[in-house]
Amino acid sequence: KITMKYLNSHYFNINLYIKREDTIDNIGSGNKYRKISYIIDDAVSKKSTVLVTTGSVASNQCKAVSYFAAANQLKAHVVYGGDTQKKPHHAQGNYLLTSLFNPSVTWFEESKWEDISNKMDEIVDALLDRGESVYRINSGASEWPGIVGSIELGFELAGQCFENNIDGEVNIVLPFGSGGTCLG
């Protein structure tokens, strides 16, 4: 069970509660773990053989997809790219953790993010030509069924506010990329 931590800040005269999504799984993928857990069920039900996703070198999504693929005897193909992304000389952080799950990797260094979708299309087509059953997971994993993970987070947060007697006006502040977590 995830608990909300309480911090009383005498500097701002506020009650600050911190919800640590990075601690909900054993690989530190947080909200991406939530989303991919729904996506993997869909991929398995569709008899997919390979999951294809994209992200930056620090991507929790690439890590979670690679983890779930390995855990379900599926292949993973990770497409790294982005405006300032370069293949690291030494694997570290999420890039290292992702590599431990042994995905196939394609790099598009210093490529525009808006071009990555077309590059993913090419990779998906090549995999289909080889007879793979491909499940594509776009950046953010915020499409169906991944969005269910964000909705689950919203309900969980509301329940934790109720359990902790947090009522009245509540401001929720969070970092986001695709915005799917905010929607939840």
PDB file of C-alpha atoms in Angstrom:
ATOM      1  CA  LYS A   1       0.000   0.000   0.000  1.00  0.00           C
ATOM      2  CA  ILE A   2       1.281   3.425  -0.882  1.00  0.00           C
ATOM      3  CA  THR A   3       1.199   5.958   1.903  1.00  0.00           C
ATOM      4  CA  MET A   4       1.284   9.705   1.627  1.00  0.00           C
ATOM      5  CA  LYS A   5       4.048  11.325   3.607  1.00  0.00           C
ATOM      6  CA  TYR A   6       3.336  14.483   5.548  1.00  0.00           C
ATOM      7  CA  LEU A   7       5.668  17.418   5.845  1.00  0.00           C
ATOM      8  CA  ASN A   8       4.769  20.497   7.868  1.00  0.00           C
ATOM      9  CA  SER A   9       6.572  23.460   6.422  1.00  0.00           C
ATOM     10  CA  HIS A  10       6.992  26.335   8.849  1.00  0.00           C
ATOM     11  CA  TYR A  11       8.476  28.367   5.997  1.00  0.00           C
ATOM     12  CA  PHE A  12       5.268  28.506   3.992  1.00  0.00           C
ATOM     13  CA  ASN A  13       2.628  27.734   6.643  1.00  0.00           C
ATOM     14  CA  ILE A  14       1.258  24.867   4.580  1.00  0.00           C
ATOM     15  CA  ASN A  15       0.688  21.190   4.992  1.00  0.00           C
ATOM     16  CA  LEU A  16       2.565  19.416   2.235  1.00  0.00           C
ATOM     17  CA  TYR A  17       1.866  15.793   1.369  1.00  0.00           C
ATOM     18  CA  ILE A  18       4.215  13.946  -0.937  1.00  0.00           C
ATOM     19  CA  LYS A  19       3.084  10.939  -2.939  1.00  0.00           C
ATOM     20  CA  ARG A  20       6.091   8.936  -4.116  1.00  0.00           C
ATOM     21  CA  GLU A  21       5.137   7.197  -7.347  1.00  0.00           C
ATOM     22  CA  ASP A  22       8.735   6.127  -7.846  1.00  0.00           C
ATOM     23  CA  THR A  23       8.399   3.703  -4.941  1.00  0.00           C
ATOM     24  CA  ILE A  24       5.426   1.643  -6.178  1.00  0.00           C
ATOM     25  CA  ASP A  25       7.575  -0.912  -7.970  1.00  0.00           C
ATOM     26  CA  ASN A  26      10.955  -2.532  -7.561  1.00  0.00           C
ATOM     27  CA  ILE A  27      12.480  -0.899 -10.665  1.00  0.00           C
ATOM     28  CA  GLY A  28      11.580   2.730  -9.889  1.00  0.00           C
ATOM     29  CA  SER A  29       9.325   3.365 -12.872  1.00  0.00           C
ATOM     30  CA  GLY A  30       6.398   4.826 -10.938  1.00  0.00           C
ATOM     31  CA  ASN A  31       3.491   5.984 -13.051  1.00  0.00           C
ATOM     32  CA  LYS A  32       4.942   4.274 -16.145  1.00  0.00           C
ATOM     33  CA  TYR A  33       4.807   0.982 -14.248  1.00  0.00           C
ATOM     34  CA  ARG A  34       1.110   1.616 -13.581  1.00  0.00           C
ATOM     35  CA  LYS A  35       0.410   2.342 -17.236  1.00  0.00           C
ATOM     36  CA  ILE A  36       2.472  -0.507 -18.678  1.00  0.00           C
ATOM     37  CA  SER A  37       0.857  -3.020 -16.308  1.00  0.00           C
ATOM     38  CA  TYR A  38      -2.439  -2.383 -18.142  1.00  0.00           C
ATOM     39  CA  ILE A  39      -0.805  -2.292 -21.557  1.00  0.00           C
ATOM     40  CA  ILE A  40       0.952  -5.627 -21.046  1.00  0.00           C
ATOM     41  CA  ASP A  41      -2.369  -7.358 -20.346  1.00  0.00           C
ATOM     42  CA  ASP A  42      -3.698  -6.011 -23.642  1.00  0.00           C
ATOM     43  CA  ALA A  43      -0.519  -6.977 -25.512  1.00  0.00           C
ATOM     44  CA  VAL A  44      -0.604 -10.535 -24.139  1.00  0.00           C
ATOM     45  CA  SER A  45      -4.314 -10.918 -24.949  1.00  0.00           C
ATOM     46  CA  LYS A  46      -3.544  -9.865 -28.541  1.00  0.00           C
ATOM     47  CA  LYS A  47      -0.738 -12.467 -28.706  1.00  0.00           C
ATOM     48  CA  SER A  48       1.908  -9.835 -29.334  1.00  0.00           C
ATOM     49  CA  THR A  49       5.481 -11.046 -29.618  1.00  0.00           C
ATOM     50  CA  VAL A  50       7.322  -7.725 -29.358  1.00  0.00           C
ATOM     51  CA  LEU A  51       6.652  -4.424 -27.615  1.00  0.00           C
ATOM     52  CA  VAL A  52       8.002  -1.315 -29.336  1.00  0.00           C
ATOM     53  CA  THR A  53       8.356   1.942 -27.434  1.00  0.00           C
ATOM     54  CA  THR A  54      10.307   5.162 -27.447  1.00  0.00           C
ATOM     55  CA  GLY A  55      11.851   7.564 -24.988  1.00  0.00           C
ATOM     56  CA  SER A  56      14.898   9.485 -23.945  1.00  0.00           C
ATOM     57  CA  VAL A  57      17.970   7.944 -22.365  1.00  0.00           C
ATOM     58  CA  ALA A  58      16.445   8.632 -18.921  1.00  0.00           C
ATOM     59  CA  SER A  59      13.070   7.104 -19.802  1.00  0.00           C
ATOM     60  CA  ASN A  60      11.130   5.254 -17.119  1.00  0.00           C
ATOM     61  CA  GLN A  61       8.803   4.056 -19.878  1.00  0.00           C
ATOM     62  CA  CYS A  62      11.581   2.293 -21.780  1.00  0.00           C
ATOM     63  CA  LYS A  63      12.661   0.654 -18.537  1.00  0.00           C
ATOM     64  CA  ALA A  64       9.121  -0.468 -17.620  1.00  0.00           C
ATOM     65  CA  VAL A  65       8.359  -1.798 -21.118  1.00  0.00           C
ATOM     66  CA  SER A  66      11.612  -3.765 -21.181  1.00  0.00           C
ATOM     67  CA  TYR A  67      10.906  -5.145 -17.697  1.00  0.00           C
ATOM     68  CA  PHE A  68       7.336  -6.227 -18.511  1.00  0.00           C
ATOM     69  CA  ALA A  69       8.409  -7.738 -21.833  1.00  0.00           C
ATOM     70  CA  ALA A  70      11.072  -9.848 -20.121  1.00  0.00           C
ATOM     71  CA  ALA A  71       8.690 -10.852 -17.326  1.00  0.00           C
ATOM     72  CA  ASN A  72       6.136 -12.046 -19.910  1.00  0.00           C
ATOM     73  CA  GLN A  73       8.550 -13.795 -22.301  1.00  0.00           C
ATOM     74  CA  LEU A  74       8.074 -11.091 -24.947  1.00  0.00           C
ATOM     75  CA  LYS A  75      10.677  -9.153 -26.887  1.00  0.00           C
ATOM     76  CA  ALA A  76      11.143  -5.428 -26.427  1.00  0.00           C
ATOM     77  CA  HIS A  77      12.438  -2.922 -28.928  1.00  0.00           C
ATOM     78  CA  VAL A  78      13.384   0.493 -27.570  1.00  0.00           C
ATOM     79  CA  VAL A  79      13.731   3.505 -29.845  1.00  0.00           C
ATOM     80  CA  TYR A  80      15.878   6.205 -28.273  1.00  0.00           C
ATOM     81  CA  GLY A  81      15.872   9.690 -29.703  1.00  0.00           C
ATOM     82  CA  GLY A  82      15.236  13.327 -29.098  1.00  0.00           C
ATOM     83  CA  ASP A  83      16.576  16.744 -29.895  1.00  0.00           C
ATOM     84  CA  THR A  84      19.652  16.526 -27.678  1.00  0.00           C
ATOM     85  CA  GLN A  85      19.915  12.784 -27.118  1.00  0.00           C
ATOM     86  CA  LYS A  86      23.202  11.032 -27.780  1.00  0.00           C
ATOM     87  CA  LYS A  87      24.032   7.415 -27.120  1.00  0.00           C
ATOM     88  CA  PRO A  88      25.996   7.311 -23.866  1.00  0.00           C
ATOM     89  CA  HIS A  89      29.521   5.944 -23.928  1.00  0.00           C
ATOM     90  CA  HIS A  90      28.831   4.182 -20.626  1.00  0.00           C
ATOM     91  CA  ALA A  91      25.458   2.857 -19.542  1.00  0.00           C
ATOM     92  CA  GLN A  92      24.204   4.342 -16.294  1.00  0.00           C
ATOM     93  CA  GLY A  93      20.911   5.204 -14.610  1.00  0.00           C
ATOM     94  CA  ASN A  94      17.730   4.174 -16.414  1.00  0.00           C
ATOM     95  CA  TYR A  95      19.668   3.442 -19.593  1.00  0.00           C
ATOM     96  CA  LEU A  96      21.691   0.836 -17.687  1.00  0.00           C
ATOM     97  CA  LEU A  97      18.628  -0.617 -15.966  1.00  0.00           C
ATOM     98  CA  THR A  98      16.747  -0.845 -19.259  1.00  0.00           C
ATOM     99  CA  SER A  99      19.667  -2.650 -20.875  1.00  0.00           C
ATOM    100  CA  LEU A 100      19.611  -5.292 -18.122  1.00  0.00           C
ATOM    101  CA  PHE A 101      16.268  -6.510 -19.549  1.00  0.00           C
ATOM    102  CA  ASN A 102      17.971  -7.012 -22.938  1.00  0.00           C
ATOM    103  CA  PRO A 103      15.727  -5.095 -25.360  1.00  0.00           C
ATOM    104  CA  SER A 104      16.688  -4.515 -28.971  1.00  0.00           C
ATOM    105  CA  VAL A 105      17.664  -0.862 -29.308  1.00  0.00           C
ATOM    106  CA  THR A 106      17.623   1.650 -32.147  1.00  0.00           C
ATOM    107  CA  TRP A 107      19.185   5.080 -31.691  1.00  0.00           C
ATOM    108  CA  PHE A 108      18.259   8.274 -33.513  1.00  0.00           C
ATOM    109  CA  GLU A 109      20.700  10.721 -31.988  1.00  0.00           C
ATOM    110  CA  GLU A 110      19.837  14.418 -32.005  1.00  0.00           C
ATOM    111  CA  SER A 111      16.618  13.808 -33.908  1.00  0.00           C
ATOM    112  CA  LYS A 112      13.500  15.920 -33.661  1.00  0.00           C
ATOM    113  CA  TRP A 113      10.859  14.415 -31.374  1.00  0.00           C
ATOM    114  CA  GLU A 114       8.213  14.995 -34.019  1.00  0.00           C
ATOM    115  CA  ASP A 115      10.184  12.664 -36.345  1.00  0.00           C
ATOM    116  CA  ILE A 116      10.329   9.782 -33.863  1.00  0.00           C
ATOM    117  CA  SER A 117       6.789   8.603 -34.638  1.00  0.00           C
ATOM    118  CA  ASN A 118       7.678   8.102 -38.322  1.00  0.00           C
ATOM    119  CA  LYS A 119      10.874   6.318 -37.339  1.00  0.00           C
ATOM    120  CA  MET A 120       8.846   4.031 -35.055  1.00  0.00           C
ATOM    121  CA  ASP A 121       6.520   3.293 -38.002  1.00  0.00           C
ATOM    122  CA  GLU A 122       9.527   2.092 -40.000  1.00  0.00           C
ATOM    123  CA  ILE A 123      10.701  -0.152 -37.161  1.00  0.00           C
ATOM    124  CA  VAL A 124       7.204  -1.569 -36.653  1.00  0.00           C
ATOM    125  CA  ASP A 125       6.890  -2.278 -40.392  1.00  0.00           C
ATOM    126  CA  ALA A 126      10.267  -4.055 -40.429  1.00  0.00           C
ATOM    127  CA  LEU A 127       9.260  -6.204 -37.450  1.00  0.00           C
ATOM    128  CA  LEU A 128       5.920  -7.049 -39.072  1.00  0.00           C
ATOM    129  CA  ASP A 129       7.781  -8.059 -42.253  1.00  0.00           C
ATOM    130  CA  ARG A 130       9.794 -10.500 -40.112  1.00  0.00           C
ATOM    131  CA  GLY A 131       6.580 -12.095 -38.867  1.00  0.00           C
ATOM    132  CA  GLU A 132       6.425 -10.465 -35.431  1.00  0.00           C
ATOM    133  CA  SER A 133       3.143  -9.479 -33.821  1.00  0.00           C
ATOM    134  CA  VAL A 134       3.939  -5.919 -32.761  1.00  0.00           C
ATOM    135  CA  TYR A 135       2.403  -3.902 -29.966  1.00  0.00           C
ATOM    136  CA  ARG A 136       3.359  -0.226 -30.267  1.00  0.00           C
ATOM    137  CA  ILE A 137       3.522   1.916 -27.132  1.00  0.00           C
ATOM    138  CA  ASN A 138       3.833   5.597 -27.933  1.00  0.00           C
ATOM    139  CA  SER A 139       5.721   8.095 -25.823  1.00  0.00           C
ATOM    140  CA  GLY A 140       3.874   8.745 -22.576  1.00  0.00           C
ATOM    141  CA  ALA A 141       1.847   5.495 -22.715  1.00  0.00           C
ATOM    142  CA  SER A 142      -1.200   7.714 -22.254  1.00  0.00           C
ATOM    143  CA  GLU A 143      -3.417   6.077 -24.850  1.00  0.00           C
ATOM    144  CA  TRP A 144      -5.812   3.211 -24.106  1.00  0.00           C
ATOM    145  CA  PRO A 145      -5.256   1.091 -22.054  1.00  0.00           C
ATOM    146  CA  GLY A 146      -2.289   2.900 -20.470  1.00  0.00           C
ATOM    147  CA  ILE A 147      -4.510   5.808 -19.451  1.00  0.00           C
ATOM    148  CA  VAL A 148      -6.241   3.436 -17.018  1.00  0.00           C
ATOM    149  CA  GLY A 149      -3.084   3.556 -14.891  1.00  0.00           C
ATOM    150  CA  SER A 150      -3.435   7.333 -14.611  1.00  0.00           C
ATOM    151  CA  ILE A 151      -7.109   7.031 -13.728  1.00  0.00           C
ATOM    152  CA  GLU A 152      -6.195   4.446 -11.087  1.00  0.00           C
ATOM    153  CA  LEU A 153      -3.701   6.957  -9.666  1.00  0.00           C
ATOM    154  CA  GLY A 154      -6.412   9.630  -9.459  1.00  0.00           C
ATOM    155  CA  PHE A 155      -8.768   7.318  -7.566  1.00  0.00           C
ATOM    156  CA  GLU A 156      -5.949   6.181  -5.280  1.00  0.00           C
ATOM    157  CA  LEU A 157      -4.997   9.764  -4.493  1.00  0.00           C
ATOM    158  CA  ALA A 158      -8.631  10.674  -3.735  1.00  0.00           C
ATOM    159  CA  GLY A 159      -8.912   7.640  -1.448  1.00  0.00           C
ATOM    160  CA  GLN A 160      -5.719   8.562   0.379  1.00  0.00           C
ATOM    161  CA  CYS A 161      -6.979  12.106   0.898  1.00  0.00           C
ATOM    162  CA  PHE A 162     -10.158  10.644   2.418  1.00  0.00           C
ATOM    163  CA  GLU A 163      -8.232   8.157   4.598  1.00  0.00           C
ATOM    164  CA  ASN A 164      -5.983  10.936   5.894  1.00  0.00           C
ATOM    165  CA  ASN A 165      -8.831  13.406   6.493  1.00  0.00           C
ATOM    166  CA  ILE A 166      -7.484  15.823   3.922  1.00  0.00           C
ATOM    167  CA  ASP A 167     -10.455  17.867   2.868  1.00  0.00           C
ATOM    168  CA  GLY A 168     -11.318  21.294   1.616  1.00  0.00           C
ATOM    169  CA  GLU A 169      -9.347  22.857  -1.162  1.00  0.00           C
ATOM    170  CA  VAL A 170      -6.439  20.680  -2.240  1.00  0.00           C
ATOM    171  CA  ASN A 171      -3.801  21.701  -4.743  1.00  0.00           C
ATOM    172  CA  ILE A 172      -2.009  18.913  -6.537  1.00  0.00           C
ATOM    173  CA  VAL A 173       1.355  19.729  -8.053  1.00  0.00           C
ATOM    174  CA  LEU A 174       3.237  17.204 -10.133  1.00  0.00           C
ATOM    175  CA  PRO A 175       5.819  17.010 -12.859  1.00  0.00           C
ATOM    176  CA  PHE A 176       4.724  15.444 -16.121  1.00  0.00           C
ATOM    177  CA  GLY A 177       5.798  14.697 -19.651  1.00  0.00           C
ATOM    178  CA  SER A 178       2.905  13.518 -21.783  1.00  0.00           C
ATOM    179  CA  GLY A 179       0.237  14.853 -19.458  1.00  0.00           C
ATOM    180  CA  GLY A 180      -1.496  11.491 -19.037  1.00  0.00           C
ATOM    181  CA  THR A 181      -0.717  11.390 -15.333  1.00  0.00           C
ATOM    182  CA  CYS A 182      -2.237  14.839 -14.891  1.00  0.00           C
ATOM    183  CA  LEU A 183      -5.397  13.673 -16.649  1.00  0.00           C
ATOM    184  CA  GLY A 184      -5.777  10.850 -14.112  1.00  0.00           C
TER     185      GLY A 184
END
